[in-house]
Amino acid sequence: MKTIGIIGGTTWVSTADYYTLFNQKVNKALGGNHSARVILYSVDFDDVMTFKAEGRDDALKKMMLEAANLLDYAGAECLLLGANTMHMMADFIQERITIPLIHIGEETAKVIAAKGLKKVALLGTKVTMEKDFFHNKLAEYNIESLTPGNKDRDFINNSIYTEFSKEIFTDETRARHTEIIAKLVQKGAEGIILGCTEIPILLRQKDFDIPLFNTTEIHANAAVKFALES
């Protein structure tokens, strides 16, 4: 079994989900007492928020690259960035480490393409929804991507940073997200990408007729597949 490396803490809430998923999936595949081989580097999310607020993108990149290099040196055989938003620097990091970076956007695009969907909506932080690093991965698989309107993007972004990152999930916020999804379906969305690793904790497939793509689980699946390949 290969060793999975993950940069977590972005946020710790979803990082806990990643760790659970790795071990559940490895144990299901191998049985017995098997669990995943994982090296976790967890950053202080307050540092991330401070760098972003101050526009210090170079400092954020440096911190994430240092974490990636530590995982590489420690023996990780692949790297996961445990947040969709951090994939804005995925190419920067991949160019500077020796192990493969498993990209959450590409793995999600593969799953959507396999289902034959051509038009999906992307929910996440404003960075994920508005920058091109996730949209471009979808486009590579001929998938058109929609995002909510400005006010809805602001609401989702605010929910992520003021509620979900602190493990706060309310019925009111869930209802508003459901309304946003309904608007996107009216615009032709055939599926919804839960493009923030905390959103799948809020929204469950059983409550929707349209397929929801849980990027946390998709990402974890790809990592475990890599780890178990001979």
Short mmCIF file of C-alpha atoms in Angstrom, two decimals:
data_model
loop_
_atom_site.label_atom_id
_atom_site.label_comp_id
_atom_site.label_asym_id
_atom_site.label_seq_id
_atom_site.Cartn_x
_atom_site.Cartn_y
_atom_site.Cartn_z
CA MET A 1 0.00 0.00 0.00
CA LYS A 2 1.29 3.46 -0.89
CA THR A 3 1.29 6.34 1.57
CA ILE A 4 -1.14 9.23 1.06
CA GLY A 5 0.04 12.73 1.92
CA ILE A 6 -2.50 15.46 2.61
CA ILE A 7 -2.29 19.12 3.59
CA GLY A 8 -5.19 19.65 5.95
CA GLY A 9 -6.49 22.27 8.32
CA THR A 10 -8.24 24.09 5.48
CA THR A 11 -10.47 23.50 7.37
CA TRP A 12 -10.02 20.95 10.16
CA VAL A 13 -13.72 20.06 9.81
CA SER A 14 -13.29 18.62 6.32
CA THR A 15 -9.83 17.24 7.12
CA ALA A 16 -11.47 14.98 9.70
CA ASP A 17 -13.80 13.74 6.95
CA TYR A 18 -10.86 13.00 4.66
CA TYR A 19 -9.13 10.93 7.33
CA THR A 20 -12.29 8.97 8.05
CA LEU A 21 -12.91 8.31 4.35
CA PHE A 22 -9.34 7.13 3.69
CA ASN A 23 -9.55 4.56 6.45
CA GLN A 24 -13.10 3.41 5.73
CA LYS A 25 -12.32 2.85 2.06
CA VAL A 26 -9.04 1.04 2.67
CA ASN A 27 -10.64 -1.21 5.27
CA LYS A 28 -13.56 -1.97 2.94
CA ALA A 29 -11.12 -2.90 0.17
CA LEU A 30 -8.67 -4.95 2.23
CA GLY A 31 -10.74 -6.09 5.21
CA GLY A 32 -9.36 -7.29 8.50
CA ASN A 33 -7.63 -4.62 10.55
CA HIS A 34 -6.30 -2.70 7.57
CA SER A 35 -6.26 1.09 7.63
CA ALA A 36 -4.79 3.75 5.36
CA ARG A 37 -1.17 4.86 5.44
CA VAL A 38 -1.52 8.63 5.74
CA ILE A 39 0.82 11.50 6.51
CA LEU A 40 -1.09 14.65 7.45
CA TYR A 41 0.33 18.15 7.65
CA SER A 42 -2.31 20.40 9.18
CA VAL A 43 -1.83 24.15 8.75
CA ASP A 44 -3.28 26.81 11.05
CA PHE A 45 -6.36 28.06 9.20
CA ASP A 46 -6.01 31.46 10.85
CA ASP A 47 -2.75 31.91 8.92
CA VAL A 48 -4.58 31.09 5.69
CA MET A 49 -7.31 33.62 6.43
CA THR A 50 -4.80 36.30 7.44
CA PHE A 51 -2.74 35.90 4.27
CA LYS A 52 -5.89 36.06 2.14
CA ALA A 53 -7.25 39.12 3.94
CA GLU A 54 -3.94 40.93 3.50
CA GLY A 55 -3.58 39.90 -0.14
CA ARG A 56 -0.36 38.04 0.65
CA ASP A 57 -0.72 35.32 -1.97
CA ASP A 58 3.04 34.72 -2.08
CA ALA A 59 3.11 34.02 1.66
CA LEU A 60 0.22 31.59 1.31
CA LYS A 61 1.93 29.81 -1.58
CA LYS A 62 5.16 29.60 0.41
CA MET A 63 3.38 28.10 3.42
CA MET A 64 1.56 25.50 1.32
CA LEU A 65 4.70 24.60 -0.65
CA GLU A 66 6.66 24.12 2.58
CA ALA A 67 3.93 21.77 3.81
CA ALA A 68 4.00 19.87 0.51
CA ASN A 69 7.78 19.50 0.65
CA LEU A 70 7.65 18.23 4.23
CA LEU A 71 5.14 15.56 3.19
CA ASP A 72 7.30 14.67 0.19
CA TYR A 73 10.41 14.32 2.37
CA ALA A 74 8.49 12.36 5.01
CA GLY A 75 7.66 9.61 2.52
CA ALA A 76 4.25 10.49 1.10
CA GLU A 77 3.82 8.99 -2.37
CA CYS A 78 1.06 11.32 -3.53
CA LEU A 79 -0.21 14.71 -2.41
CA LEU A 80 -3.71 15.98 -1.77
CA LEU A 81 -4.61 19.57 -1.03
CA GLY A 82 -7.50 19.09 1.38
CA ALA A 83 -9.57 22.00 0.07
CA ASN A 84 -10.95 22.96 -3.33
CA THR A 85 -9.83 26.58 -2.92
CA MET A 86 -6.19 25.63 -2.35
CA HIS A 87 -6.15 24.12 -5.84
CA MET A 88 -5.67 27.65 -7.14
CA MET A 89 -1.98 26.91 -6.49
CA ALA A 90 -2.01 23.24 -7.53
CA ASP A 91 0.11 23.78 -10.65
CA PHE A 92 2.59 25.93 -8.71
CA ILE A 93 3.05 23.18 -6.13
CA GLN A 94 3.12 20.25 -8.58
CA GLU A 95 5.98 21.88 -10.50
CA ARG A 96 8.07 22.00 -7.32
CA ILE A 97 7.58 18.55 -5.76
CA THR A 98 8.59 15.07 -6.89
CA ILE A 99 5.33 13.22 -6.12
CA PRO A 100 2.03 13.38 -8.05
CA LEU A 101 -0.60 15.86 -6.90
CA ILE A 102 -4.10 14.40 -7.19
CA HIS A 103 -6.24 17.31 -8.41
CA ILE A 104 -9.73 17.53 -6.95
CA GLY A 105 -11.09 19.30 -10.04
CA GLU A 106 -9.77 16.75 -12.49
CA GLU A 107 -11.01 13.80 -10.45
CA THR A 108 -14.46 15.41 -10.20
CA ALA A 109 -14.53 16.09 -13.93
CA LYS A 110 -13.74 12.41 -14.62
CA VAL A 111 -16.68 11.27 -12.49
CA ILE A 112 -19.10 13.74 -14.12
CA ALA A 113 -17.94 12.82 -17.62
CA ALA A 114 -18.42 9.12 -16.84
CA LYS A 115 -22.07 9.88 -16.04
CA GLY A 116 -22.50 11.60 -19.40
CA LEU A 117 -23.43 15.00 -17.98
CA LYS A 118 -22.62 18.08 -20.05
CA LYS A 119 -23.71 21.00 -17.86
CA VAL A 120 -23.19 21.30 -14.12
CA ALA A 121 -23.19 24.02 -11.47
CA LEU A 122 -20.25 24.70 -9.17
CA LEU A 123 -20.72 25.76 -5.54
CA GLY A 124 -17.78 26.75 -3.36
CA THR A 125 -15.83 29.72 -2.09
CA LYS A 126 -15.80 32.81 -4.28
CA VAL A 127 -12.26 31.91 -5.31
CA THR A 128 -13.36 28.46 -6.50
CA MET A 129 -16.47 29.77 -8.24
CA GLU A 130 -14.87 32.81 -9.86
CA LYS A 131 -11.33 31.76 -10.78
CA ASP A 132 -10.68 29.32 -13.62
CA PHE A 133 -8.68 26.50 -11.98
CA PHE A 134 -11.76 24.28 -11.45
CA HIS A 135 -13.76 25.44 -14.48
CA ASN A 136 -10.79 24.67 -16.75
CA LYS A 137 -10.62 21.07 -15.53
CA LEU A 138 -14.31 20.65 -16.36
CA ALA A 139 -13.82 22.22 -19.78
CA GLU A 140 -11.07 19.69 -20.55
CA TYR A 141 -13.79 17.03 -20.32
CA ASN A 142 -16.26 19.11 -22.40
CA ILE A 143 -18.38 19.96 -19.38
CA GLU A 144 -20.02 23.38 -19.19
CA SER A 145 -20.05 24.93 -15.72
CA LEU A 146 -22.48 27.41 -14.17
CA THR A 147 -22.15 29.44 -10.98
CA PRO A 148 -24.78 31.21 -8.85
CA GLY A 149 -25.48 34.93 -9.14
CA ASN A 150 -23.43 37.52 -7.25
CA LYS A 151 -25.58 37.69 -4.11
CA ASP A 152 -25.82 33.91 -3.90
CA ARG A 153 -22.06 33.57 -4.34
CA ASP A 154 -21.55 36.03 -1.49
CA PHE A 155 -23.95 34.06 0.71
CA ILE A 156 -22.26 30.73 0.02
CA ASN A 157 -18.79 32.19 0.58
CA ASN A 158 -19.84 33.81 3.85
CA SER A 159 -21.45 30.56 5.04
CA ILE A 160 -18.23 28.65 4.42
CA TYR A 161 -15.98 31.02 6.34
CA THR A 162 -18.28 32.09 9.18
CA GLU A 163 -20.23 28.87 9.76
CA PHE A 164 -18.92 25.69 8.14
CA SER A 165 -15.28 26.31 9.10
CA LYS A 166 -16.46 26.46 12.72
CA GLU A 167 -18.59 23.30 12.41
CA ILE A 168 -21.84 25.29 12.32
CA PHE A 169 -24.51 23.82 10.01
CA THR A 170 -28.02 25.28 10.34
CA ASP A 171 -31.37 24.48 8.77
CA GLU A 172 -31.66 28.09 7.62
CA THR A 173 -28.41 27.94 5.69
CA ARG A 174 -29.35 24.53 4.29
CA ALA A 175 -32.67 25.94 3.04
CA ARG A 176 -30.96 28.87 1.33
CA HIS A 177 -28.49 26.55 -0.41
CA THR A 178 -31.44 24.44 -1.57
CA GLU A 179 -33.06 27.54 -3.08
CA ILE A 180 -29.81 28.43 -4.86
CA ILE A 181 -29.60 24.92 -6.32
CA ALA A 182 -33.19 25.19 -7.58
CA LYS A 183 -32.26 28.35 -9.50
CA LEU A 184 -29.29 26.59 -11.08
CA VAL A 185 -31.45 23.66 -12.12
CA GLN A 186 -33.77 26.13 -13.86
CA LYS A 187 -30.73 27.38 -15.78
CA GLY A 188 -30.06 23.88 -17.08
CA ALA A 189 -27.70 22.37 -14.53
CA GLU A 190 -27.77 18.56 -14.72
CA GLY A 191 -25.71 18.13 -11.58
CA ILE A 192 -24.30 20.16 -8.69
CA ILE A 193 -20.64 20.13 -7.68
CA LEU A 194 -20.23 20.57 -3.94
CA GLY A 195 -16.95 22.35 -4.58
CA CYS A 196 -16.06 23.14 -1.01
CA THR A 197 -15.05 20.25 1.19
CA GLU A 198 -17.42 21.40 3.96
CA ILE A 199 -20.58 21.69 1.82
CA PRO A 200 -21.17 17.89 1.70
CA ILE A 201 -21.62 18.03 5.47
CA LEU A 202 -24.51 20.47 4.93
CA LEU A 203 -26.18 18.94 1.87
CA ARG A 204 -27.05 15.26 1.39
CA GLN A 205 -27.95 13.46 -1.83
CA LYS A 206 -31.10 11.96 -0.29
CA ASP A 207 -32.63 15.45 -0.15
CA PHE A 208 -32.20 16.15 -3.88
CA ASP A 209 -33.34 14.59 -7.15
CA ILE A 210 -30.43 16.11 -9.09
CA PRO A 211 -27.03 14.40 -8.61
CA LEU A 212 -24.69 16.06 -6.12
CA PHE A 213 -20.96 15.57 -6.62
CA ASN A 214 -19.19 15.37 -3.26
CA THR A 215 -15.67 16.54 -4.07
CA THR A 216 -14.32 15.38 -0.71
CA GLU A 217 -15.39 11.80 -1.34
CA ILE A 218 -14.34 11.87 -4.99
CA HIS A 219 -10.90 13.15 -3.96
CA ALA A 220 -10.58 10.52 -1.22
CA ASN A 221 -11.63 7.77 -3.65
CA ALA A 222 -8.89 8.81 -6.07
CA ALA A 223 -6.28 8.83 -3.31
CA VAL A 224 -7.24 5.37 -2.07
CA LYS A 225 -7.26 4.01 -5.62
CA PHE A 226 -3.73 5.36 -6.07
CA ALA A 227 -2.63 3.92 -2.73
CA LEU A 228 -3.93 0.44 -3.49
CA GLU A 229 -2.61 0.16 -7.03
CA SER A 230 0.24 -2.32 -7.26
#
